mmCIF file of C-alpha atoms in Angstrom:
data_model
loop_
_atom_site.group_PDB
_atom_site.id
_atom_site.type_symbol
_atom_site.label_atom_id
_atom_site.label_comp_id
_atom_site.label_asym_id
_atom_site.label_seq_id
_atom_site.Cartn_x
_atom_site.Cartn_y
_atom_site.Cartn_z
ATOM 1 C CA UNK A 1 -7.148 -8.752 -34.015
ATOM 2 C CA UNK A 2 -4.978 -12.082 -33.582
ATOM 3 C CA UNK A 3 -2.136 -11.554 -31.574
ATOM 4 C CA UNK A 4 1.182 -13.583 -31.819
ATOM 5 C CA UNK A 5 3.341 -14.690 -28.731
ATOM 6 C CA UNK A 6 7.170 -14.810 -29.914
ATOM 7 C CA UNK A 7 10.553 -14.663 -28.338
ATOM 8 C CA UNK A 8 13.005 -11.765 -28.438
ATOM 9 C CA UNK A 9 15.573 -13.020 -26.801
ATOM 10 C CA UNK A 10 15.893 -16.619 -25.309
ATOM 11 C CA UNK A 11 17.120 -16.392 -21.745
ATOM 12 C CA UNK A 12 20.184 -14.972 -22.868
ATOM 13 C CA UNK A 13 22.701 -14.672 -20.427
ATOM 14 C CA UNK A 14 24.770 -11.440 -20.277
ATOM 15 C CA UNK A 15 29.031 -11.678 -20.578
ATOM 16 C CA UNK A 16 28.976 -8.070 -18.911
ATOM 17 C CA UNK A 17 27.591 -7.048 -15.775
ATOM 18 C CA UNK A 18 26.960 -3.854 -16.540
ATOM 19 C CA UNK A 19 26.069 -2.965 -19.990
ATOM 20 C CA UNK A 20 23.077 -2.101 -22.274
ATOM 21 C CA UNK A 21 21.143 -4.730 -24.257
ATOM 22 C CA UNK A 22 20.006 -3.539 -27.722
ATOM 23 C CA UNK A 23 17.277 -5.679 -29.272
ATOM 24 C CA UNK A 24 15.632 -4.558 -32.694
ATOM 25 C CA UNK A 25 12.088 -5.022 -32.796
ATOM 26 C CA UNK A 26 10.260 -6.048 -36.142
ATOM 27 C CA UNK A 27 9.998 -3.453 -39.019
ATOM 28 C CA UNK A 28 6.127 -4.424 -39.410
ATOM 29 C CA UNK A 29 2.890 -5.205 -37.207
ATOM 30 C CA UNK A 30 1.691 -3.670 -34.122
ATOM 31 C CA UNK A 31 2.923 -4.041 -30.805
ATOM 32 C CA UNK A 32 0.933 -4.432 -27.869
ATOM 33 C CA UNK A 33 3.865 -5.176 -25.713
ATOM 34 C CA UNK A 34 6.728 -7.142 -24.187
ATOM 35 C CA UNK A 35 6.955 -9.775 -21.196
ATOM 36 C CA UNK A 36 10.505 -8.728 -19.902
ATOM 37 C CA UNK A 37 11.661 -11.626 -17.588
ATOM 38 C CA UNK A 38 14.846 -11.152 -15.999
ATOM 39 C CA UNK A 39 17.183 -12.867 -13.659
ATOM 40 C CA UNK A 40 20.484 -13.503 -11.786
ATOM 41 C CA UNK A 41 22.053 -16.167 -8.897
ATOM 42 C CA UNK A 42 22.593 -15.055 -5.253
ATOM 43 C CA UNK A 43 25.932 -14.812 -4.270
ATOM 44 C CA UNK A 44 27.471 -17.585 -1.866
ATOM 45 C CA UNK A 45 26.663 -15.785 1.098
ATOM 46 C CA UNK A 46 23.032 -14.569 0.222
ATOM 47 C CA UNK A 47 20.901 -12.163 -2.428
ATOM 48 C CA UNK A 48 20.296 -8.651 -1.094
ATOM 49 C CA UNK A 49 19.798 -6.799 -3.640
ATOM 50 C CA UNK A 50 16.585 -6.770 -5.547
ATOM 51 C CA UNK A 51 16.234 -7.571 -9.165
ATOM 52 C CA UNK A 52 14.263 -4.278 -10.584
ATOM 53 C CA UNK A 53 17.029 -2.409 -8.122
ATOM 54 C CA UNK A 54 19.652 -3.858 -11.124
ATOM 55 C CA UNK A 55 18.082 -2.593 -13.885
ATOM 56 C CA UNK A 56 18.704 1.053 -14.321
ATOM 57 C CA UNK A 57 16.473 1.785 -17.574
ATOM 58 C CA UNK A 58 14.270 0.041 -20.053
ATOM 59 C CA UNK A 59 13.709 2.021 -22.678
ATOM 60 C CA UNK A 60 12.082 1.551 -26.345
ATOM 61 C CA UNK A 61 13.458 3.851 -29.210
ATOM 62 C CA UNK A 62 12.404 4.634 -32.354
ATOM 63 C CA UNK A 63 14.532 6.210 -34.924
ATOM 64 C CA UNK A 64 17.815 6.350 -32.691
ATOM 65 C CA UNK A 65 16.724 9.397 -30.653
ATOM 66 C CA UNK A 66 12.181 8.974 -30.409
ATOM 67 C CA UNK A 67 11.917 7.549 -26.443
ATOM 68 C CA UNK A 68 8.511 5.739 -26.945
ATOM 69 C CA UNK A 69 9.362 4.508 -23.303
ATOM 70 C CA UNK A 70 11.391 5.145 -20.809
ATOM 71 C CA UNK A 71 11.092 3.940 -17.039
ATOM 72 C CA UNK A 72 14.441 2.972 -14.233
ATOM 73 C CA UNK A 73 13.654 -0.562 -13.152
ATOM 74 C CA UNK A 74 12.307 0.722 -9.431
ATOM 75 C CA UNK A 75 9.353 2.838 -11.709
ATOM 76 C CA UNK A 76 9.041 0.024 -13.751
ATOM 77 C CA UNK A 77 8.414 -2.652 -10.838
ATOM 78 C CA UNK A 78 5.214 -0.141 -9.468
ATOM 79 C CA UNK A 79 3.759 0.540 -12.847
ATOM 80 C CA UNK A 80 3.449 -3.354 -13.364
ATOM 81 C CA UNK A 81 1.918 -3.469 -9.947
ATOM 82 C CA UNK A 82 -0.210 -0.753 -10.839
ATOM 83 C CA UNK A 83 -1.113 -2.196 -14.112
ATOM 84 C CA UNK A 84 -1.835 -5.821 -12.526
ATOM 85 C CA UNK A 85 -3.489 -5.285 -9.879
ATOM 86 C CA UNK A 86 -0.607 -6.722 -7.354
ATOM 87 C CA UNK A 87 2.764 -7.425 -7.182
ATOM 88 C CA UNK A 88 4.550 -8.777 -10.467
ATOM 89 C CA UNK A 89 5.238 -12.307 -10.898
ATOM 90 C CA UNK A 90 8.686 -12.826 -9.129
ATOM 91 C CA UNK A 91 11.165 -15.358 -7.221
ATOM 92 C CA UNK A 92 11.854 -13.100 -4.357
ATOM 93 C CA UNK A 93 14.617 -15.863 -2.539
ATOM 94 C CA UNK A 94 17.611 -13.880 -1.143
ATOM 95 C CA UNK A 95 19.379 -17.495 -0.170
ATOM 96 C CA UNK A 96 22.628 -18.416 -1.180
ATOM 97 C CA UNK A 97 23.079 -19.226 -5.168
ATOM 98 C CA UNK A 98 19.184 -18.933 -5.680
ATOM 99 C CA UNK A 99 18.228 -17.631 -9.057
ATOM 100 C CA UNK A 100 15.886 -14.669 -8.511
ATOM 101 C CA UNK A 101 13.555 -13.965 -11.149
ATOM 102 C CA UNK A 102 10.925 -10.913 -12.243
ATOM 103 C CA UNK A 103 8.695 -10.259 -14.848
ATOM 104 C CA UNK A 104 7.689 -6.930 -15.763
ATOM 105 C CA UNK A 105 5.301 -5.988 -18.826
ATOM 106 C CA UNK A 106 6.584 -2.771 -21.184
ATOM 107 C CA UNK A 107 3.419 -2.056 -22.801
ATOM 108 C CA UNK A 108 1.853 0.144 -25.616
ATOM 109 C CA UNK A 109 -1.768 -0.795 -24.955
ATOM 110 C CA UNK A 110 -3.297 -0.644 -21.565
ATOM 111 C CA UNK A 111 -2.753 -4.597 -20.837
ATOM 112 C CA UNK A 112 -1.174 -7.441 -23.658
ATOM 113 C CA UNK A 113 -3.974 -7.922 -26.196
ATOM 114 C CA UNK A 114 -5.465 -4.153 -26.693
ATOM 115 C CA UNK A 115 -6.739 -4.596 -29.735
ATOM 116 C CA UNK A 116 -7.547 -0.616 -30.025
ATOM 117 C CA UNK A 117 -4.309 0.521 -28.761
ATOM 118 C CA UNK A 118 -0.738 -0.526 -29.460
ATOM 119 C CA UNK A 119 2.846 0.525 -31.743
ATOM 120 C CA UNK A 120 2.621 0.545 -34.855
ATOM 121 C CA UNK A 121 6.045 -0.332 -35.977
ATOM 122 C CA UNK A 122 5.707 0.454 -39.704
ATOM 123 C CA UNK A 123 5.852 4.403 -38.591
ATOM 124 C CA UNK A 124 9.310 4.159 -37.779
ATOM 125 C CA UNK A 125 12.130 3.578 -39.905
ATOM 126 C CA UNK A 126 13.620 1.396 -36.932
ATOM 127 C CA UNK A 127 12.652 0.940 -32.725
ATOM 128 C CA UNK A 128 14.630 -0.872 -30.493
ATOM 129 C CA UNK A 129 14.668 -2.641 -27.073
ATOM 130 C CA UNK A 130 17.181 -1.249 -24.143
ATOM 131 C CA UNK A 131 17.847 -3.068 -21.211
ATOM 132 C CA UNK A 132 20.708 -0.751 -19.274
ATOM 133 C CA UNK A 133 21.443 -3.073 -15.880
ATOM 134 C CA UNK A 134 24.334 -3.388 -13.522
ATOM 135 C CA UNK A 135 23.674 -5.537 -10.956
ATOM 136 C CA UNK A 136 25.808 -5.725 -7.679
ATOM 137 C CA UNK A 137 28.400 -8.386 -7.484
ATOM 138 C CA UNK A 138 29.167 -9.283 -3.939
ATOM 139 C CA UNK A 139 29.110 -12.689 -2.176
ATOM 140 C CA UNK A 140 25.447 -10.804 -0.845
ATOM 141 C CA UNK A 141 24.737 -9.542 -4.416
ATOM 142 C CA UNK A 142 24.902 -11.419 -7.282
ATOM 143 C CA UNK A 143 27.362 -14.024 -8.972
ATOM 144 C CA UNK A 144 29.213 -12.355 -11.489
ATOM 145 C CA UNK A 145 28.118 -13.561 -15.387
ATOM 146 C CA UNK A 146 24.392 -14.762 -14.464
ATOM 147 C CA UNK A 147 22.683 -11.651 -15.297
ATOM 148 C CA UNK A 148 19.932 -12.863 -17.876
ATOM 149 C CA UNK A 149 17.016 -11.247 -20.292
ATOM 150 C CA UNK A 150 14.126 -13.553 -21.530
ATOM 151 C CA UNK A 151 11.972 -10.743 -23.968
ATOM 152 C CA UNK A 152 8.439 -12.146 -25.190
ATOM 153 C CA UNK A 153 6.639 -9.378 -27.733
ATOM 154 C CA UNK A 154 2.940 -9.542 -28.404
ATOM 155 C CA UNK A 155 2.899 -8.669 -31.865
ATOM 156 C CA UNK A 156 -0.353 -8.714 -34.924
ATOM 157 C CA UNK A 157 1.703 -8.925 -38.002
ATOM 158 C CA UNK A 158 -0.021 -11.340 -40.063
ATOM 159 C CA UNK A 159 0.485 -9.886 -43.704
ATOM 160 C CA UNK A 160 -3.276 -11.207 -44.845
ATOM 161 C CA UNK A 161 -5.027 -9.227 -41.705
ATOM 162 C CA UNK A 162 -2.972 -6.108 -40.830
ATOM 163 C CA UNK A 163 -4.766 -4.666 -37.788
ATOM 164 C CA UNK A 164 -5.487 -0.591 -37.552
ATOM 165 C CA UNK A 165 -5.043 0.958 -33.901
ATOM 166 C CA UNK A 166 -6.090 4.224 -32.590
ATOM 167 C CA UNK A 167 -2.449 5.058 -31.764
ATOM 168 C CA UNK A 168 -0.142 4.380 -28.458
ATOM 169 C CA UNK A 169 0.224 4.556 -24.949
ATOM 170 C CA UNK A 170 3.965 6.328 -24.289
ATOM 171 C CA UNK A 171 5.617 5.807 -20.679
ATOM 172 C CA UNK A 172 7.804 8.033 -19.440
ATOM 173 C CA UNK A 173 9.539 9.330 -16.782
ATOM 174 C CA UNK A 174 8.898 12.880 -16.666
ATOM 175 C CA UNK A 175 11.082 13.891 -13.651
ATOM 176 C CA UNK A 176 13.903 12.126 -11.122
ATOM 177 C CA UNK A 177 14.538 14.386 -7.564
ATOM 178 C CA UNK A 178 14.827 13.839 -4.123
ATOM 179 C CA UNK A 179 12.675 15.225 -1.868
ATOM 180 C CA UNK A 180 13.334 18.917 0.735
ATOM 181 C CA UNK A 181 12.124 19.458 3.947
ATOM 182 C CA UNK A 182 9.576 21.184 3.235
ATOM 183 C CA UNK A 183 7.625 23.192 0.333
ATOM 184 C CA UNK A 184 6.395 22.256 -2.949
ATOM 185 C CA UNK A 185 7.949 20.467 -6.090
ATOM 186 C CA UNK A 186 6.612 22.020 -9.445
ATOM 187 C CA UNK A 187 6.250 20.113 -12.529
ATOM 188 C CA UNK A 188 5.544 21.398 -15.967
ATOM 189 C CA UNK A 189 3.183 18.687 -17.636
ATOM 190 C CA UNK A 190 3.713 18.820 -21.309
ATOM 191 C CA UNK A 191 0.367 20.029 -23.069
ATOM 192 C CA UNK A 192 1.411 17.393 -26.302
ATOM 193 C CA UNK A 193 -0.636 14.504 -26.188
ATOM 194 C CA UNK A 194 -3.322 13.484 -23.202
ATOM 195 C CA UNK A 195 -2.555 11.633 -20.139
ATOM 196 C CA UNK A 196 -4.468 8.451 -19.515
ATOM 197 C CA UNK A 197 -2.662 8.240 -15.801
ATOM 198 C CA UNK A 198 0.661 9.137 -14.102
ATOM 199 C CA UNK A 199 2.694 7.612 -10.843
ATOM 200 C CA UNK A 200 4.450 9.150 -8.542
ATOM 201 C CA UNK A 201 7.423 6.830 -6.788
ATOM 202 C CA UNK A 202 9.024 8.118 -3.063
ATOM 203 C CA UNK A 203 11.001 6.382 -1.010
ATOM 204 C CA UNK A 204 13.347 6.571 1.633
ATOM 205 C CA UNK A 205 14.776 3.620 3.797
ATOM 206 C CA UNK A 206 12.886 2.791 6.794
ATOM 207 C CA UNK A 207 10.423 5.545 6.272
ATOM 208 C CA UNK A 208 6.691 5.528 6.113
ATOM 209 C CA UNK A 209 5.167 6.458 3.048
ATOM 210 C CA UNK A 210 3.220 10.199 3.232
ATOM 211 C CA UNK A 211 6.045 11.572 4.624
ATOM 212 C CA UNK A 212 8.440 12.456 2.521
ATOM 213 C CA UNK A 213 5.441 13.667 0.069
ATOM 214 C CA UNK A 214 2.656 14.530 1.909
ATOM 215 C CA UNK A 215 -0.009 15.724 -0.811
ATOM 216 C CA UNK A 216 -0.548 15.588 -4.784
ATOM 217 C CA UNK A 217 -1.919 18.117 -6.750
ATOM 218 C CA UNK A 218 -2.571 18.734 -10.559
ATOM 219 C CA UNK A 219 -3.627 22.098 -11.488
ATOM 220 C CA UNK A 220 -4.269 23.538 -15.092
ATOM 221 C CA UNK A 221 -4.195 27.649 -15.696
ATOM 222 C CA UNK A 222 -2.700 28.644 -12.464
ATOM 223 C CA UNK A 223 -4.736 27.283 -10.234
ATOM 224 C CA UNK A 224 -8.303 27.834 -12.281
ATOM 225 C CA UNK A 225 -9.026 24.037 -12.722
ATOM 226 C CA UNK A 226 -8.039 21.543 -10.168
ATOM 227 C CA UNK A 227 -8.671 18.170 -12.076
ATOM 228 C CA UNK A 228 -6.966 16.153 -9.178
ATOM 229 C CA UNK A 229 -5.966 16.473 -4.971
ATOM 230 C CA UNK A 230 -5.290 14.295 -2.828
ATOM 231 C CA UNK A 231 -3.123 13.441 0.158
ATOM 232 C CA UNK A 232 -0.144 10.849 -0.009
ATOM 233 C CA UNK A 233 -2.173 8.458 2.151
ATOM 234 C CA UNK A 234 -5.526 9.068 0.401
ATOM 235 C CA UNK A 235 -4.371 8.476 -2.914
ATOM 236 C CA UNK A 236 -3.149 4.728 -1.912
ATOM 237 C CA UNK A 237 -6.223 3.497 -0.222
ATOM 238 C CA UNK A 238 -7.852 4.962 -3.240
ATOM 239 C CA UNK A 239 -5.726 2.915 -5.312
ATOM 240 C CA UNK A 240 -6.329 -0.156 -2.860
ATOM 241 C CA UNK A 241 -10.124 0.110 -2.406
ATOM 242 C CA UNK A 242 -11.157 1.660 -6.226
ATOM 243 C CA UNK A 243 -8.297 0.378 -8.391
ATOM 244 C CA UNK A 244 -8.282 -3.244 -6.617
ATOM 245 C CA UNK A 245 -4.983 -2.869 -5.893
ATOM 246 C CA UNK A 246 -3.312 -6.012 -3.686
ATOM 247 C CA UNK A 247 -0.657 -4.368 -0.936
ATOM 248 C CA UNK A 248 0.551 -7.620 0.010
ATOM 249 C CA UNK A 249 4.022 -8.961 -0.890
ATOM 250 C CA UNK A 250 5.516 -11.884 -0.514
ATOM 251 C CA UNK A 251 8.817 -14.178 -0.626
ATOM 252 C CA UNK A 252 11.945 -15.424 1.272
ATOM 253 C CA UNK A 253 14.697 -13.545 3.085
ATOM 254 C CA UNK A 254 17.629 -14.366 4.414
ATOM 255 C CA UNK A 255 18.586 -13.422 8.027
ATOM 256 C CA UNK A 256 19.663 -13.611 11.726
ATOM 257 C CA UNK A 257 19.207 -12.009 14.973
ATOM 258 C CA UNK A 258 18.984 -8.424 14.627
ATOM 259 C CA UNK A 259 19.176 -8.145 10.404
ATOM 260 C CA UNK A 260 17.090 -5.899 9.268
ATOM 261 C CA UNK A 261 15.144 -6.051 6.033
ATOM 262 C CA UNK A 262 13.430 -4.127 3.703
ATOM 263 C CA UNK A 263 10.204 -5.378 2.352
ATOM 264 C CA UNK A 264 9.075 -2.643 -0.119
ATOM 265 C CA UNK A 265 5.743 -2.475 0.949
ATOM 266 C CA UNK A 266 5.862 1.379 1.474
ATOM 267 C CA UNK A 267 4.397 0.888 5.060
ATOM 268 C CA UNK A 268 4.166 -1.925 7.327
ATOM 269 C CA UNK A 269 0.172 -2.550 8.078
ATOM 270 C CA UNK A 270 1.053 -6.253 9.097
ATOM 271 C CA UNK A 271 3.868 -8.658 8.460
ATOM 272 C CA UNK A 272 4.708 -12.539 9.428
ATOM 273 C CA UNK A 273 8.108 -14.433 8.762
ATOM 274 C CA UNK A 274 8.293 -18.356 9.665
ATOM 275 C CA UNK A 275 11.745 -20.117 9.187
ATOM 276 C CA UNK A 276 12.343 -22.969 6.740
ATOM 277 C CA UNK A 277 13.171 -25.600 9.971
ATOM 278 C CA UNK A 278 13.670 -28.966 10.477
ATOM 279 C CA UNK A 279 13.013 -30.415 14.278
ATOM 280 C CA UNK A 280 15.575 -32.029 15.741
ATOM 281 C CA UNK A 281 17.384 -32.811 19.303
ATOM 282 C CA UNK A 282 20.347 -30.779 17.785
ATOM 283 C CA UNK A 283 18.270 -27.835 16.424
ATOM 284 C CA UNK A 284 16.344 -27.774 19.876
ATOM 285 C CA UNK A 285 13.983 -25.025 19.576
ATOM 286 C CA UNK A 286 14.223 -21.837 16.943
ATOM 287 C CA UNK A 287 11.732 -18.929 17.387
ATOM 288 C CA UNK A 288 12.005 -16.090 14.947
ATOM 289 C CA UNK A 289 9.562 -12.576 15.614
ATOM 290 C CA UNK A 290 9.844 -9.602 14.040
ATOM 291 C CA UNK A 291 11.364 -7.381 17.072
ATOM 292 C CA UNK A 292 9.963 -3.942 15.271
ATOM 293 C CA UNK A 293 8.662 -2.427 11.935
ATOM 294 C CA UNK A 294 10.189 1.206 10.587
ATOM 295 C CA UNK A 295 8.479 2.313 6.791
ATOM 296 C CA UNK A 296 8.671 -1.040 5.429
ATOM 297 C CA UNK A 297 12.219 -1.895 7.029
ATOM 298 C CA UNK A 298 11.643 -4.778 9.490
ATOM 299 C CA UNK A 299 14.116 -6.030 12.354
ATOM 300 C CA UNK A 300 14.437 -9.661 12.707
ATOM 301 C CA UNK A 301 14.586 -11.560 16.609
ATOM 302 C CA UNK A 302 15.600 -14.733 16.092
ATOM 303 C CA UNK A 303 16.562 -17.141 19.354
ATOM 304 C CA UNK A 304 17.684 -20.653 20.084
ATOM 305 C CA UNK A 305 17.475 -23.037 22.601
ATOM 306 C CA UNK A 306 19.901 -26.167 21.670
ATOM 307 C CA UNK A 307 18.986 -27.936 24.696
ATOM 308 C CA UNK A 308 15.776 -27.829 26.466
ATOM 309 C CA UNK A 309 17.048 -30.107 29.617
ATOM 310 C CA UNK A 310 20.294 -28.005 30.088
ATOM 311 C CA UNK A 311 18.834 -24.359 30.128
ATOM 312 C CA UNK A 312 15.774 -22.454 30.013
ATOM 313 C CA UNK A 313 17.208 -19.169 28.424
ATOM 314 C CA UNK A 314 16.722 -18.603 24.444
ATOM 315 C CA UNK A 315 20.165 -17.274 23.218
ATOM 316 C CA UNK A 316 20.348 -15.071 20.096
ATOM 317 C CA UNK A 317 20.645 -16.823 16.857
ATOM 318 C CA UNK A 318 23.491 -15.336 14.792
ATOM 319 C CA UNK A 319 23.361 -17.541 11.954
ATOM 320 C CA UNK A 320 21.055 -16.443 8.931
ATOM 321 C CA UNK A 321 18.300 -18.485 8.105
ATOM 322 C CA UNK A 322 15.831 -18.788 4.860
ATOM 323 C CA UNK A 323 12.697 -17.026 6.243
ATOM 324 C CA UNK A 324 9.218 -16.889 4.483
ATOM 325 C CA UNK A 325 7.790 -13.801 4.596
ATOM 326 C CA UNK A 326 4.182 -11.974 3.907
ATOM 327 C CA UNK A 327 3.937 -8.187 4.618
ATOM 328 C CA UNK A 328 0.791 -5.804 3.585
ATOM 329 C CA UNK A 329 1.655 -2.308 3.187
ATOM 330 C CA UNK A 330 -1.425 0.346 1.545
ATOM 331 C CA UNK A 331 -1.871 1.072 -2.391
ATOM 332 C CA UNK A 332 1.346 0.088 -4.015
ATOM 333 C CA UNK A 333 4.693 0.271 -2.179
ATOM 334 C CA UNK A 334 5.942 3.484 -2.161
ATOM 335 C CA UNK A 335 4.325 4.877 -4.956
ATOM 336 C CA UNK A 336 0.723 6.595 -6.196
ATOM 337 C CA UNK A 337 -1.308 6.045 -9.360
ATOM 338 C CA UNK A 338 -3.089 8.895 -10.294
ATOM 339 C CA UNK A 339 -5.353 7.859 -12.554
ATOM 340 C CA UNK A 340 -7.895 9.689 -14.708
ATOM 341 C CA UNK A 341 -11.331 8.847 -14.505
ATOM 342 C CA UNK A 342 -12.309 4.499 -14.503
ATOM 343 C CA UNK A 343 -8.662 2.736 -14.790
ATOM 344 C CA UNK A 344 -8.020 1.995 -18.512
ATOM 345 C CA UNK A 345 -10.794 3.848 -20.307
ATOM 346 C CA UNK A 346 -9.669 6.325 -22.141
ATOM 347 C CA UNK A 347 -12.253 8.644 -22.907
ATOM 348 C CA UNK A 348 -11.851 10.144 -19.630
ATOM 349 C CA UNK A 349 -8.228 10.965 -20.540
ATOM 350 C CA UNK A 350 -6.745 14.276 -19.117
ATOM 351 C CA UNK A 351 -6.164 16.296 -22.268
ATOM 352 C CA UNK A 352 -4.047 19.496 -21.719
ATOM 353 C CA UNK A 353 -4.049 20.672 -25.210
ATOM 354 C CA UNK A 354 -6.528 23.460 -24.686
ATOM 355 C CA UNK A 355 -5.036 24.482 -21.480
ATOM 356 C CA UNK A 356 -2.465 27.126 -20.927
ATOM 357 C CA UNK A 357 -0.264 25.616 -18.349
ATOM 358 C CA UNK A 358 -0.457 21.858 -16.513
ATOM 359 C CA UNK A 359 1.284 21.404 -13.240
ATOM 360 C CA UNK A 360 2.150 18.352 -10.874
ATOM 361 C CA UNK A 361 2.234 20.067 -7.431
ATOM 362 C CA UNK A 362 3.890 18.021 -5.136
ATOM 363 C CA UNK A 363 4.211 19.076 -1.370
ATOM 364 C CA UNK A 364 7.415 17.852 0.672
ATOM 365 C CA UNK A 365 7.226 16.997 4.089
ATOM 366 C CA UNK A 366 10.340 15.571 5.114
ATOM 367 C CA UNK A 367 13.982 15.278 2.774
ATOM 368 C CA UNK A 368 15.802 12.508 1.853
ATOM 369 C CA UNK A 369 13.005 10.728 -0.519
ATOM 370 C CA UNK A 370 14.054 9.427 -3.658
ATOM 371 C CA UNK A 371 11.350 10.310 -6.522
ATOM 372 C CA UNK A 372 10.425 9.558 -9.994
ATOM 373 C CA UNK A 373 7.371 11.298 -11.548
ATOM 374 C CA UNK A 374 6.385 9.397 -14.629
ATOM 375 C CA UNK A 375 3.663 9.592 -16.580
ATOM 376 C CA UNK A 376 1.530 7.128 -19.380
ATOM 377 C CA UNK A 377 -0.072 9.905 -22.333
ATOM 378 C CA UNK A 378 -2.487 8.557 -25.479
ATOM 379 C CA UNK A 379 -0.307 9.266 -28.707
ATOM 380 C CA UNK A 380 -2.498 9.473 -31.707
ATOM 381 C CA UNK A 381 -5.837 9.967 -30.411
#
């Protein structure tokens, strides 16, 4: 199957900044997918806000009211890491007027290119793109009018060679809650179409991952068939170690003496910052630590000494510097992939059309986490 790069929308910039972009996709040809590429400027004072936190839903529709998929922009940002293998190509740069940047893939195959899996567009009498995003504007958000969507679709939809495809891979979210203190969350899996994986998301500022959800659990019939258990913890060094899954994230933040940052890691293994310096008599000396780790919330300890020959003592830097940053954190940040048998190969799909009930059991350990259960099933097979 030959499959065609093209452009959906140009690096359009938005004239709201918070609205929903409607794109309509080609009537004909199969989809395998689309490189969503967004991005926005810093404000004057710095960028804290992170781009997939803007985006509140991407969503493709067919026939106004047919959700072929469906994720909020945090879900989105762990599926691609998921997907990929590590985090998502990204300009992570929260300095002043920087233009931050992310990619993120919406796909209907199981990677750009499935030649046996993708959306066949001529089943629909029209599908659509939705990009629903309000960034924050704030001299430490964004610049107001800079929000901007670049859309590439893979498409086959040469009229002489009109590929066939076993059917499509619908994402979903399944389920938004925040976490109790204690007990278990109960999902009922739909028994429609079966799942090739799903992913839990959890988080909770400046707390460690496998707390607020301690243990996963999907059980068909009550309870007679267990297909998958695991603990929080488990389940992302499973993810790391058979999944090949890269923990490590990386970019620039912006801060002083006693900021703290979150690096969305999930859990702090090991993290480094260095500043972006230049040595001088005037600068003196500049040494910047990181004082402690919480979850994946860092503090920053950042010192000066402007003159070496007038004092020995470092004195607190208050001023916010550009800091490079790498952090390693377990499995993907805050989040579990489940997946069902080898990643990608569908004919160890969990299908739950035979079964009398299919259940997500999650167990809560702590409240306060924010969680999305979403979930990727096989339509048409």
């Amino acid at each position: 199957m030959k499959w065609y790069r093209r452009f959906l929308l140009d690096q359009e910039t938005q004239s709201s900044d918070a609205a929903t972009r409607r794109v309509p996709l080609p009537r004909t040809g199969v989809l395998s997918g689309i490189e969503l590429r967004l991005a926005c400027t810093n404000g004057a004072t710095s960028g804290l806000e992170r781009l997939f936190d803007s985006v509140d839903r991407v969503e493709v529709v067919a026939d106004g009211s047919n959700t072929l998929f469906s994720l909020e922009g945090t879900e989105l940002y762990r599926w691609a890491h998921a997907i990929i293998g590590k985090e998502p190509a990204h300009v992570w740069d929260e300095g002043p007027g920087v233009v931050q940047r992310l990619t993120l893939p919406v796909l209907f195959g199981r990677a750009f290119g499935d030649d046996e899996w993708g959306l066949d567009l001529s089943q629909f009498r029209d599908v659509e793109l939705r990009v629903q995003y309000s960034p924050t504007i704030a001299a430490t958000g964004f610049v107001t009018g800079t929000f901007q969507i670049h859309a590439v679709m893979w498409i086959a939809d040469n009229p002489n060679n009109q590929p066939g495809v076993r059917g499509y891979i619908r994402t979903t979210q399944v389920k938004a809650f925040t976490t109790a203190a204690s007990g278990d969350d109960i999902t009922e899996l739909a028994r429609r179409y079966s799942y090739l994986d799903m992913l839990v998301y959890c988080r909770e500022a400046a707390i460690a991952d496998g707390v607020d959800i301690t243990r996963a659990l999907i059980r068909a019939n009550d309870g007679a068939w267990v297909p998958f258990d695991g603990r929080w913890d488990d389940i992302q060094a499973m993810n790391e170690t058979a999944e090949n899954i890269d923990g490590t994230h990386k970019g620039v933040i912006f801060a002083g003496d006693a900021d703290t940052v979150d690096l969305h890691t999930g859990r702090i293994l090991s993290a480094f910052i260095s500043p972006y310096f230049t040595q001088s008599d005037a600068n003196g000396i500049v040494t910047v630590n990181i004082a402690s780790a919480a979850g994946d919330r860092i503090t920053v300890s950042a010192s000066d000494l402007a003159d070496a020959a007038a004092t020995t003592h470092f004195t607190a830097s208050a001023a916010d510097r550009r800091l490079n940053f790498t952090a390693k954190g377990l499995g993907i940040g805050s989040a579990i992939h489940i997946p069902f048998g080898d990643k990608g190969d569908v004919s160890d799909a969990l299908d739950p059309r035979e079964l009398a009930r299919l259940q997500l059991v999650l167990t809560q350990g702590a409240d306060g986490g924010i969680t999305r259960i979403s979930t990727r099933e096989l339509v048409g097979a």
